[in-house]
Short mmCIF file of C-alpha atoms and ligand atoms in Angstrom, two decimals:
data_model
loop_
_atom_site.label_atom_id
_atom_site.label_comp_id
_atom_site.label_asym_id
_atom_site.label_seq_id
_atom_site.Cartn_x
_atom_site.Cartn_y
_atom_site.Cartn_z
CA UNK A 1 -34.82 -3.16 29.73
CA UNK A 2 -33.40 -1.29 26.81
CA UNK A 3 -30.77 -2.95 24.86
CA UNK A 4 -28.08 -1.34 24.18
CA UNK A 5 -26.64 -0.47 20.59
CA UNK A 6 -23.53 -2.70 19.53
CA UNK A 7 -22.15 0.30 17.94
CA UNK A 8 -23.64 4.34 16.69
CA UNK A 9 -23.52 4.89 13.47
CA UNK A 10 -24.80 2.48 10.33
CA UNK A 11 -26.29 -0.43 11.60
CA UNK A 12 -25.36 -3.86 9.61
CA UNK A 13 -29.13 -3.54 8.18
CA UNK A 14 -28.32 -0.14 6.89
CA UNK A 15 -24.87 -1.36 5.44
CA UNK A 16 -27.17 -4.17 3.72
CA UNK A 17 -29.79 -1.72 2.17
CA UNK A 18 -26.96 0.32 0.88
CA UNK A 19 -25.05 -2.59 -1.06
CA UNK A 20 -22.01 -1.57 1.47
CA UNK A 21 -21.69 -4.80 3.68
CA UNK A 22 -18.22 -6.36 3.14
CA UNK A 23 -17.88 -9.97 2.53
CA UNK A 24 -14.59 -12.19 3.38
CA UNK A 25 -14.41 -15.00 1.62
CA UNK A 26 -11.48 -17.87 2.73
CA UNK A 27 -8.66 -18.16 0.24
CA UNK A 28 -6.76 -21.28 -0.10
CA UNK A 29 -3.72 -21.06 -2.74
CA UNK A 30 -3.79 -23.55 -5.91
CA UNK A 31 -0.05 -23.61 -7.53
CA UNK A 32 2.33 -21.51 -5.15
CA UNK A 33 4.45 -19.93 -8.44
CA UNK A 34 1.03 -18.77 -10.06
CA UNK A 35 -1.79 -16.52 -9.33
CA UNK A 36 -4.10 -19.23 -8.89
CA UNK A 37 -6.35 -19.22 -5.97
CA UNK A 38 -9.40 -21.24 -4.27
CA UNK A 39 -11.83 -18.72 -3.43
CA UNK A 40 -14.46 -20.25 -1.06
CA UNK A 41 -14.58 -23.70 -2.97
CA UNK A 42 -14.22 -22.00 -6.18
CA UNK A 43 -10.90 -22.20 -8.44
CA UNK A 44 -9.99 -18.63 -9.89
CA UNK A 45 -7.19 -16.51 -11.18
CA UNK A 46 -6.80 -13.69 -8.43
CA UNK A 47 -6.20 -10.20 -9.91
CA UNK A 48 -6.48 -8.70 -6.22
CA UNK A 49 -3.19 -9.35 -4.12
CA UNK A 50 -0.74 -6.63 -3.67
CA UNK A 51 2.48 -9.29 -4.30
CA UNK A 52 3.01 -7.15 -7.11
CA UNK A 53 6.59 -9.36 -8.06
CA UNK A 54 5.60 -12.81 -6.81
CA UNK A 55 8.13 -12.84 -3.91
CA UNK A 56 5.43 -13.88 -1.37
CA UNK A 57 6.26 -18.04 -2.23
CA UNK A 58 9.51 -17.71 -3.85
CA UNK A 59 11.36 -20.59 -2.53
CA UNK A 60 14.62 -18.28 -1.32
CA UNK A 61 11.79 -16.34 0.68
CA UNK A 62 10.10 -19.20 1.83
CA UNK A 63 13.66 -21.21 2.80
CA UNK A 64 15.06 -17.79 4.60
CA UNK A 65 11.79 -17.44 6.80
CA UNK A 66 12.20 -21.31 7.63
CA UNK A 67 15.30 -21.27 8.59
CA UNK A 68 15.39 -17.85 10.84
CA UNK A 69 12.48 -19.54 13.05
CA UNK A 70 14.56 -22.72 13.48
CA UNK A 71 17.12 -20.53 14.71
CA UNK A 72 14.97 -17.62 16.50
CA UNK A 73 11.64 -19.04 17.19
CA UNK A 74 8.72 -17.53 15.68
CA UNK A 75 7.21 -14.63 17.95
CA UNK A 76 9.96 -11.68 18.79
CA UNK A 77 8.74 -12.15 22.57
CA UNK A 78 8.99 -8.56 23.20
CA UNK A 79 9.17 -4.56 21.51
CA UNK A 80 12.38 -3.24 20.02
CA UNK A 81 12.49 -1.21 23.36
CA UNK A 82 12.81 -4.23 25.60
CA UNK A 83 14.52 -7.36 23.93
CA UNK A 84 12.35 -7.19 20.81
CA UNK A 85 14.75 -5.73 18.50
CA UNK A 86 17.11 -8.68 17.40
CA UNK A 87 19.83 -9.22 14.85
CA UNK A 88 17.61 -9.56 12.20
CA UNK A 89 15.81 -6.52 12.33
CA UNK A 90 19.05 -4.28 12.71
CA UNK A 91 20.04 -5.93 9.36
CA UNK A 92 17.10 -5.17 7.31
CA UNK A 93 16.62 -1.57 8.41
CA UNK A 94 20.08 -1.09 7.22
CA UNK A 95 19.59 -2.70 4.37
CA UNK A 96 16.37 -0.87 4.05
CA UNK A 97 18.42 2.17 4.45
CA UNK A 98 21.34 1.21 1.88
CA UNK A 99 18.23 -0.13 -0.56
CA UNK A 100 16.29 3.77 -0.29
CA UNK A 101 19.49 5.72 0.04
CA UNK A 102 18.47 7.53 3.44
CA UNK A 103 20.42 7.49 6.41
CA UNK A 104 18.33 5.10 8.61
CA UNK A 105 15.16 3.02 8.39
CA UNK A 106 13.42 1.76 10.95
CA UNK A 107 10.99 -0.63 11.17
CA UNK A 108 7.15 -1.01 11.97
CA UNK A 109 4.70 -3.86 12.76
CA UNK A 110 2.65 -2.87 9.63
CA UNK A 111 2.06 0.19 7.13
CA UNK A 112 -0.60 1.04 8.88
CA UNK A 113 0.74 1.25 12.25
CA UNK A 114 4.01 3.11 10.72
CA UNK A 115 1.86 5.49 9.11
CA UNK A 116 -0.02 6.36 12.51
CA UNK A 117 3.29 6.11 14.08
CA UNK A 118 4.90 8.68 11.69
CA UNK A 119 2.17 11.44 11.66
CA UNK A 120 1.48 11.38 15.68
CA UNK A 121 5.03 11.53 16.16
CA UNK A 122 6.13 14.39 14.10
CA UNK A 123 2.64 16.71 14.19
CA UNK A 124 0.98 18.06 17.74
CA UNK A 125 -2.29 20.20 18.59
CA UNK A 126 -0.10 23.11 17.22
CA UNK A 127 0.67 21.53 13.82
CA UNK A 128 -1.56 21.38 10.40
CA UNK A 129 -1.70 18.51 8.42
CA UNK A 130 -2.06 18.37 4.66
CA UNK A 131 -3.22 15.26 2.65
CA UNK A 132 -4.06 14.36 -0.90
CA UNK A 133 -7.74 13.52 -0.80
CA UNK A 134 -7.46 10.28 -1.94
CA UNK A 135 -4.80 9.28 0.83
CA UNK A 136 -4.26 5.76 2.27
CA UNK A 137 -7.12 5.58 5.50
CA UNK A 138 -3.62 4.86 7.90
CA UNK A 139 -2.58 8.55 6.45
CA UNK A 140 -5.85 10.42 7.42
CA UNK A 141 -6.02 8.56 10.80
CA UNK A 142 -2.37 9.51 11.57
CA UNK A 143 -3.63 13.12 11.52
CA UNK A 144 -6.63 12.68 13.49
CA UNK A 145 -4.53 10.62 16.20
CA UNK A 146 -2.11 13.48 16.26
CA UNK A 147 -4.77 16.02 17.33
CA UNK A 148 -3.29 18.72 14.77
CA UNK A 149 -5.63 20.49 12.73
CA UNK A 150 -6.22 18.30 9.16
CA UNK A 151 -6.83 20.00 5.82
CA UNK A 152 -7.39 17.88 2.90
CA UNK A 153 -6.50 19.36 -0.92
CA UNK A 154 -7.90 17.91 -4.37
CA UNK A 155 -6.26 15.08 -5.43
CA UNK A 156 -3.30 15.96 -7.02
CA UNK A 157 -3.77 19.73 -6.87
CA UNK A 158 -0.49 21.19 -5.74
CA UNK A 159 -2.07 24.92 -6.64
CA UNK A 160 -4.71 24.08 -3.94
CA UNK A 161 -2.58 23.24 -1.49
CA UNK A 162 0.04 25.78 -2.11
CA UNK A 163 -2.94 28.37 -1.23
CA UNK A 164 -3.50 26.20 1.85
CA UNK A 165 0.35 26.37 2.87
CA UNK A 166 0.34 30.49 2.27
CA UNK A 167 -2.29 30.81 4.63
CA UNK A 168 -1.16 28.94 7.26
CA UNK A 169 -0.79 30.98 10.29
CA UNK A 170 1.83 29.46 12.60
CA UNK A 171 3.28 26.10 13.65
CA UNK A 172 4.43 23.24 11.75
CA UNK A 173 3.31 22.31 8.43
CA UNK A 174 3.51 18.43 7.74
CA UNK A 175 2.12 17.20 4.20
CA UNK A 176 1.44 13.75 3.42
CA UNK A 177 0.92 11.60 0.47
CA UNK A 178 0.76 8.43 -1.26
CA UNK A 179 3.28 8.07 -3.76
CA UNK A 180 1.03 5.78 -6.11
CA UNK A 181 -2.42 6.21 -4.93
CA UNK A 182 -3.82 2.65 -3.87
CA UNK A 183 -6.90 2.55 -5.09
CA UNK A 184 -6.43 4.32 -8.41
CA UNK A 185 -2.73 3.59 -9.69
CA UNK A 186 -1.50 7.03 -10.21
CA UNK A 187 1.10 8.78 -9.56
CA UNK A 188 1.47 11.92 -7.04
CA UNK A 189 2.60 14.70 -8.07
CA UNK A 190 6.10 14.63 -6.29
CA UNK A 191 8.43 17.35 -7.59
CA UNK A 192 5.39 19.96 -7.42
CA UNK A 193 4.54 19.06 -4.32
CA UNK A 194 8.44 19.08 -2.60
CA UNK A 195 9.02 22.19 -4.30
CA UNK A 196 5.78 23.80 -2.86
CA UNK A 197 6.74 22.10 0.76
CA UNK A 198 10.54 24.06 0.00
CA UNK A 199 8.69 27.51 -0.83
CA UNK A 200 6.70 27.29 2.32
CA UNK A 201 9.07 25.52 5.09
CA UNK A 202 6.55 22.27 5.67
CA UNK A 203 7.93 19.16 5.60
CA UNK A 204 7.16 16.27 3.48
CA UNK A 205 6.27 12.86 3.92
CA UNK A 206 5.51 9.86 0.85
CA UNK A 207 4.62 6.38 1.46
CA UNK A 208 5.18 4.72 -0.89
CA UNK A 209 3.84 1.17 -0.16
CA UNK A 210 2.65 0.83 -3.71
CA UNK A 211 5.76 2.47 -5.96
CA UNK A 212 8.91 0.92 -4.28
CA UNK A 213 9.89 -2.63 -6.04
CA UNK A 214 7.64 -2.11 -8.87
CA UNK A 215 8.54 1.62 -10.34
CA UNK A 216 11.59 3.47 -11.17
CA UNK A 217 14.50 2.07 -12.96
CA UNK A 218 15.67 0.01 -10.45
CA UNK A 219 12.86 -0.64 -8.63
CA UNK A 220 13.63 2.27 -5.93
CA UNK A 221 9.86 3.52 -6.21
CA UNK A 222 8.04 6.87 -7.41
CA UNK A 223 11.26 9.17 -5.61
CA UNK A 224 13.41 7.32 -8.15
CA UNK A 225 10.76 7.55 -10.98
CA UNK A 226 10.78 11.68 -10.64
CA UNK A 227 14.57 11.73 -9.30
CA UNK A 228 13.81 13.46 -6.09
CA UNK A 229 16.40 13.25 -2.88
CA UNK A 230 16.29 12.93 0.35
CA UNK A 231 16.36 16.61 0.84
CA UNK A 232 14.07 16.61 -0.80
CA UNK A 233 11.22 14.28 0.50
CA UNK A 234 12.73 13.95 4.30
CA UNK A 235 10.44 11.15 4.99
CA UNK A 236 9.42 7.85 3.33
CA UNK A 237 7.36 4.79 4.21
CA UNK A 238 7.20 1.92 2.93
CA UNK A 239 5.33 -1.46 3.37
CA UNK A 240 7.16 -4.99 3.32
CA UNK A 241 3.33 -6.77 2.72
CA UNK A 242 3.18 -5.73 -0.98
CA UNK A 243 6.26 -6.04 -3.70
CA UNK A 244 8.52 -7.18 -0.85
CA UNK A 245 5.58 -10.26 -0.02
CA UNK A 246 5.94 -10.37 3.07
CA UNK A 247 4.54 -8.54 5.81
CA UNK A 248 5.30 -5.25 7.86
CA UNK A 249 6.57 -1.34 7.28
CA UNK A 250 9.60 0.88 7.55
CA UNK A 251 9.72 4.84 7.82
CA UNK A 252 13.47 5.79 5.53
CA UNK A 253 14.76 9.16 6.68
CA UNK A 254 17.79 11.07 8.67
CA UNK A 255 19.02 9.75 11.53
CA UNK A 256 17.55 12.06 13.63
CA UNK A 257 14.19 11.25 11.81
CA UNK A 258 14.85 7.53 12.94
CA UNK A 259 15.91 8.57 16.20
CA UNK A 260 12.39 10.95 17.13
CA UNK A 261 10.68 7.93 15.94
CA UNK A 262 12.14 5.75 18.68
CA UNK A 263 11.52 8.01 21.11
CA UNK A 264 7.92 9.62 20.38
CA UNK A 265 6.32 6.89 17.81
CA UNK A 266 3.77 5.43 19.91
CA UNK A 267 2.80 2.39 17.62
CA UNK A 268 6.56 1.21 17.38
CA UNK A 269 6.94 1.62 21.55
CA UNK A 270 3.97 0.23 22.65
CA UNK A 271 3.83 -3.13 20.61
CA UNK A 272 5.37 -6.84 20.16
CA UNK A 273 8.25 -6.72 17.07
CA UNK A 274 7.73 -8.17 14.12
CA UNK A 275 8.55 -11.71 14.18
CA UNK A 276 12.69 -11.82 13.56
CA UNK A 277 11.39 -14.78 10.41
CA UNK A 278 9.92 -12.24 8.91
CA UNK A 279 12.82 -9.71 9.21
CA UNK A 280 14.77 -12.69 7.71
CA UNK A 281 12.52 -13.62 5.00
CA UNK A 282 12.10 -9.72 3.66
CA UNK A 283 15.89 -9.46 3.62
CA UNK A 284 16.20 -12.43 1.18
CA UNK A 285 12.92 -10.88 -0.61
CA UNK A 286 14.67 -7.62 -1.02
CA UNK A 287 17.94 -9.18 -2.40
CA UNK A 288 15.64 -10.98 -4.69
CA UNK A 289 13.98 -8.02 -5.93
CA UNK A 290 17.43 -6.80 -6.59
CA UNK A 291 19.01 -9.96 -8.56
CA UNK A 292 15.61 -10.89 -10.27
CA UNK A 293 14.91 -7.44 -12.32
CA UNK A 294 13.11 -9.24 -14.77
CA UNK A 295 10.28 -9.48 -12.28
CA UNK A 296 9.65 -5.74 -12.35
CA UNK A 297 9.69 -5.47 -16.19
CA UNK A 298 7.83 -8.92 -16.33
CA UNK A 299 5.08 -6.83 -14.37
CA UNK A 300 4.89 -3.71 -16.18
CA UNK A 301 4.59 -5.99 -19.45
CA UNK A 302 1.61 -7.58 -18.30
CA UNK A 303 0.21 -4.05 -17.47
CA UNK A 304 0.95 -2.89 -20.86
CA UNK A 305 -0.61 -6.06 -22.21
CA UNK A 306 -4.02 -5.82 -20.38
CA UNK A 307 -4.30 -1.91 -21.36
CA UNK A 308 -3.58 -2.33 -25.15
CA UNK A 309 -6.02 -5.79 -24.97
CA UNK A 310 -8.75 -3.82 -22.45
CA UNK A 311 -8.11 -0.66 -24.81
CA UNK A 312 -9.10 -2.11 -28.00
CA UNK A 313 -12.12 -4.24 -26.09
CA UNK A 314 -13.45 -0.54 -25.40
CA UNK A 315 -13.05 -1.14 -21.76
CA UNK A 316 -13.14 2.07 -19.81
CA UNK A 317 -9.66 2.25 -18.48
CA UNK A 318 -8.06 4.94 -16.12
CA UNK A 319 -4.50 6.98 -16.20
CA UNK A 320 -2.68 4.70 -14.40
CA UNK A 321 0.57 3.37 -16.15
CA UNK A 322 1.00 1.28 -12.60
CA UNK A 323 -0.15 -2.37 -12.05
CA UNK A 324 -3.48 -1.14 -9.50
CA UNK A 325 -5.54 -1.07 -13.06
CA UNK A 326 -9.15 0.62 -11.50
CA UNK A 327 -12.18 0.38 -13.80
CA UNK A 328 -14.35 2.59 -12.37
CA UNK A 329 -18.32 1.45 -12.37
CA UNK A 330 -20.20 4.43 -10.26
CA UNK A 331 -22.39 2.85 -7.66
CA UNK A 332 -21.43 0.07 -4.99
CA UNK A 333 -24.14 -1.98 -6.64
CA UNK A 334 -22.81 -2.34 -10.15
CA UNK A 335 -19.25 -2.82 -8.86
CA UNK A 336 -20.45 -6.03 -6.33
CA UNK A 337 -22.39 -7.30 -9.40
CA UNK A 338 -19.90 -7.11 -12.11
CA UNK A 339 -17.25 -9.03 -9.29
CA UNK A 340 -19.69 -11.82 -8.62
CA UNK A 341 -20.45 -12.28 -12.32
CA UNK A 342 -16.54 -12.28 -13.03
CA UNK A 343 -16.07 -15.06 -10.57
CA UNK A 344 -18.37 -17.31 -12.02
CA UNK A 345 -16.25 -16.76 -15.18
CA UNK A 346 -12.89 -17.86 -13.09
CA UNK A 347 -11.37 -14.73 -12.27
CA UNK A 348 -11.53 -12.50 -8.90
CA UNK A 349 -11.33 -8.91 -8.97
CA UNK A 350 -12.42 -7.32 -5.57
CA UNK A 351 -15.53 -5.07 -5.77
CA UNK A 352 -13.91 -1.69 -3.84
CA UNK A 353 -16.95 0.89 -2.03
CA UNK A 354 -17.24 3.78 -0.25
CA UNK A 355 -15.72 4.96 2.34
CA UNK A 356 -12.54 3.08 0.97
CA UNK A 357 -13.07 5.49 -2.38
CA UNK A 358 -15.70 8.08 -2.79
CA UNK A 359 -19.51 7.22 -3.20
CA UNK A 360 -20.25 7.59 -6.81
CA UNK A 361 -16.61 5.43 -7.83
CA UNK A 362 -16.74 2.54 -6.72
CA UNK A 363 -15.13 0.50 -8.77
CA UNK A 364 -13.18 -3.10 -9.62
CA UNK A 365 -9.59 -2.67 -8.43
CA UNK A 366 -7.22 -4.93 -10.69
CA UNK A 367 -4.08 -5.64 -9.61
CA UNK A 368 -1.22 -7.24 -11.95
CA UNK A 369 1.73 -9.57 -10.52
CA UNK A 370 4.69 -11.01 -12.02
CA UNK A 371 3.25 -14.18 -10.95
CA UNK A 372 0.71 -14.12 -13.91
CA UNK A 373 0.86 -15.71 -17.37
CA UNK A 374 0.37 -13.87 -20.49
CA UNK A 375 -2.77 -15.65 -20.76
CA UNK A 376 -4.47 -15.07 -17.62
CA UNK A 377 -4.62 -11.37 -18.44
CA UNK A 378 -5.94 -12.48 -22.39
CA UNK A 379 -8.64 -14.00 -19.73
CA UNK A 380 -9.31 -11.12 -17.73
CA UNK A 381 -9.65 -9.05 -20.48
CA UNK A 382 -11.90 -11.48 -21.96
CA UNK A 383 -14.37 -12.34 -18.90
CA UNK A 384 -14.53 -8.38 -18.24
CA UNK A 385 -15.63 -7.85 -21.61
CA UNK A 386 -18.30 -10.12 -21.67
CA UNK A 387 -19.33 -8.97 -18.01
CA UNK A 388 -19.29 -5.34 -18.75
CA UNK A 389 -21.19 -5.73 -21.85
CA UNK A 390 -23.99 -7.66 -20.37
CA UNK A 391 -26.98 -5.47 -19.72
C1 LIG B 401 -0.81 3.37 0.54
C2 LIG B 401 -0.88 2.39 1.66
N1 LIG B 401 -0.27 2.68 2.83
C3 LIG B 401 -0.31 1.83 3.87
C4 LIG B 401 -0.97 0.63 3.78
C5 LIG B 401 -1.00 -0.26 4.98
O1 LIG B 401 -0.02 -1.23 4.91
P1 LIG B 401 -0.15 -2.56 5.77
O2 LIG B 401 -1.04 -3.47 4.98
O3 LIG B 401 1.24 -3.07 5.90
O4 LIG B 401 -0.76 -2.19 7.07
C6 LIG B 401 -1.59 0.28 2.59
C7 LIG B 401 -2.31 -1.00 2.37
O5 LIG B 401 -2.52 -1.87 3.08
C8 LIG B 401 -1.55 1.17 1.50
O6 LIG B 401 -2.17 0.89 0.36
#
């Protein structure tokens, strides 16, 4: 009897032969206030986590999320639509609303889902989708789950896609973006890119899961970095699992925005709310963010620090002013090697492949945190020099 395949496409033997099999490796966490981590038996500094301002174990965090699931219980029991939706989370998406100056928030189960949740909601089979080519995957999969026909422009390349947006036929135009691209650190072009969406009637949408807590003056992401409005960019998600450290998304917009979303986003009807804890916890994490500023500026420090020490080591950095510090290394195979070789030296940097980036980029993704000491980036800098110079 023929046996049938567990799934078309690359088998695991192919992924092997083409250096492209991921690995997970169990993480235990050494000092709760540091970066340090126990990677599979083996102590290391971890330069991969998204907790950008060390608010995933601050004790305030930590106390608010114990104390909301003495009172609430830990799952919600049900979606906002039924009996999900409980004091908690009305709370934070106001305060998410007060925090990004929008007229509601609402929130998600994850980035992911909100993304999804966002695109299918607002584009149809009669709508055309524009990305940045180096978009988040929950971006790109938003269009395809939305059925609307999905045109990609160069990275960055507003004239591209302004030629895309004059020959658009009909319908609605929806254009999406990352504000700072996750893999690679930089910056989209955001005041080119709303004023191209004004000229041409499409409407914009930026998440922003990387930019907001870490960039602008007061923290208030890449919209407050270029000093765009509402009006501007109409739409704006963000993610609760990175800066924030803790877990979960919003989508920041009119109240109308808000309001389709309740109605018509699929992935916020159909599924179990977050757990009200974690509502609680990102509310005190927020207010944190707020009070502690030195965080932010402690973390764009130690970004400065590890480009002026990786710049004069000759390390081959890229434009990114952000704390995702990419050093690109070409093929999947040199970027798994130089990882495992940086482990042994007591430091983790994730090894990132296709498809997560193109082939022919793959690259080590470094990722700074307030939660670092001066001299754990002295030590990157130091264990990537020795690794990258090694023939
Ligand atoms: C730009 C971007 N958007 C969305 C997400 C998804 O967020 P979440 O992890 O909350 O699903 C991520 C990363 O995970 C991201 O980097």
């Amino acid at each position: 009897m023929p046996v049938a395949p567990i799934a078309f496409g690359p088998t695991l033997a192919d992924l092997d032969a083409r250096g492209l099999r991921r690995q997970r490796r169990t993480m235990r966490r050494g000092e709760l206030d540091t970066a340090d981590i126990v990677l599979d038996g083996r102590a290391c500094v971890d330069f991969c986590s998204n907790d950008y301002l060390g608010l995933a174990s601050h004790p305030q965090v930590v106390e608010a999320f114990i104390a909301a699931a003495r009172l609430h219980g830990v799952g919600a029991r049900a979606s906002h639509l039924i009996t999900g939706h409980q004091s908690e989370h009305e709370a934070l998406e106001q305060e998410l609303a007060a925090w990004t100056g929008r007229e509601r928030a609402i929130l998600f189960s994850t980035g992911y889902m909100a993304n999804l949740g966002l695109v299918a909601a607002l584009a149809t089979r009669e709508s055309t989708v524009y990305g940045d080519g180096l978009n988040h995957a929950s971006l790109i999969d938003g269009g395809r789950l939305s059925r609307a026909a999905l045109h990609h422009y160069p990275h960055g390349d507003v004239v591209a896609l302004e030629a895309q947006l004059a020959s658009q036929e009909s319908g609605r135009a929806l254009v999406l973006t990352d504000g700072v691209f996750s893999m690679d650190g930089d910056l989209a072009p955001l005041p080119a890119l709303a004023r191209a969406c004004a000229r041409h009637g499409a409407f914009l949408a930026v998440d922003d899961a990387h930019g907001l807590g870490v960039i602008g003056d007061t923290g208030r992401g890449s919209l407050e970095h270029f000093g765009l409005s509402a009006a501007e960019v109409p739409a704006l998600v963000g993610t609760l699992g990175k800066a924030l450290g803790s877990f979960g998304a919003f989508v920041a917009g009119s109240a109308d925005l808000v309001e389709t979303l309740i109605q018509r986003a699929r992935t916020y009807i159909y599924t179990t709310a977050l757990p009200p804890a974690v509502a609680a916890a990102t509310r005190a994490a927020l207010a944190v963010s707020i009070d502690e500023s030195w965080r932010r500026e402690r973390v764009l420090a130690l970004t400065r620090r590890f480009r002026e020490l990786a710049r004069a080591a000759g390390l081959p950095l890229a434009d990114s002013e952000t704390p995702i510090q990419p050093i690109l290394l070409g093929t999947a195979e040199a970027a798994v090697h130089a990882s495992r070789k940086l482990l042994e030296r007591g430091v983790f940097v994730a090894a990132i492949r296709p498809p997560t980036v193109p082939a022919g980029t793959s690259r080590l993704r470094i990722t700074l945190s307030a939660a670092h000491r001066d001299a754990d980036v002295d030590g990157l800098v130091a264990a990537l020099a020795g690794v990258l110079a090694a023939p």
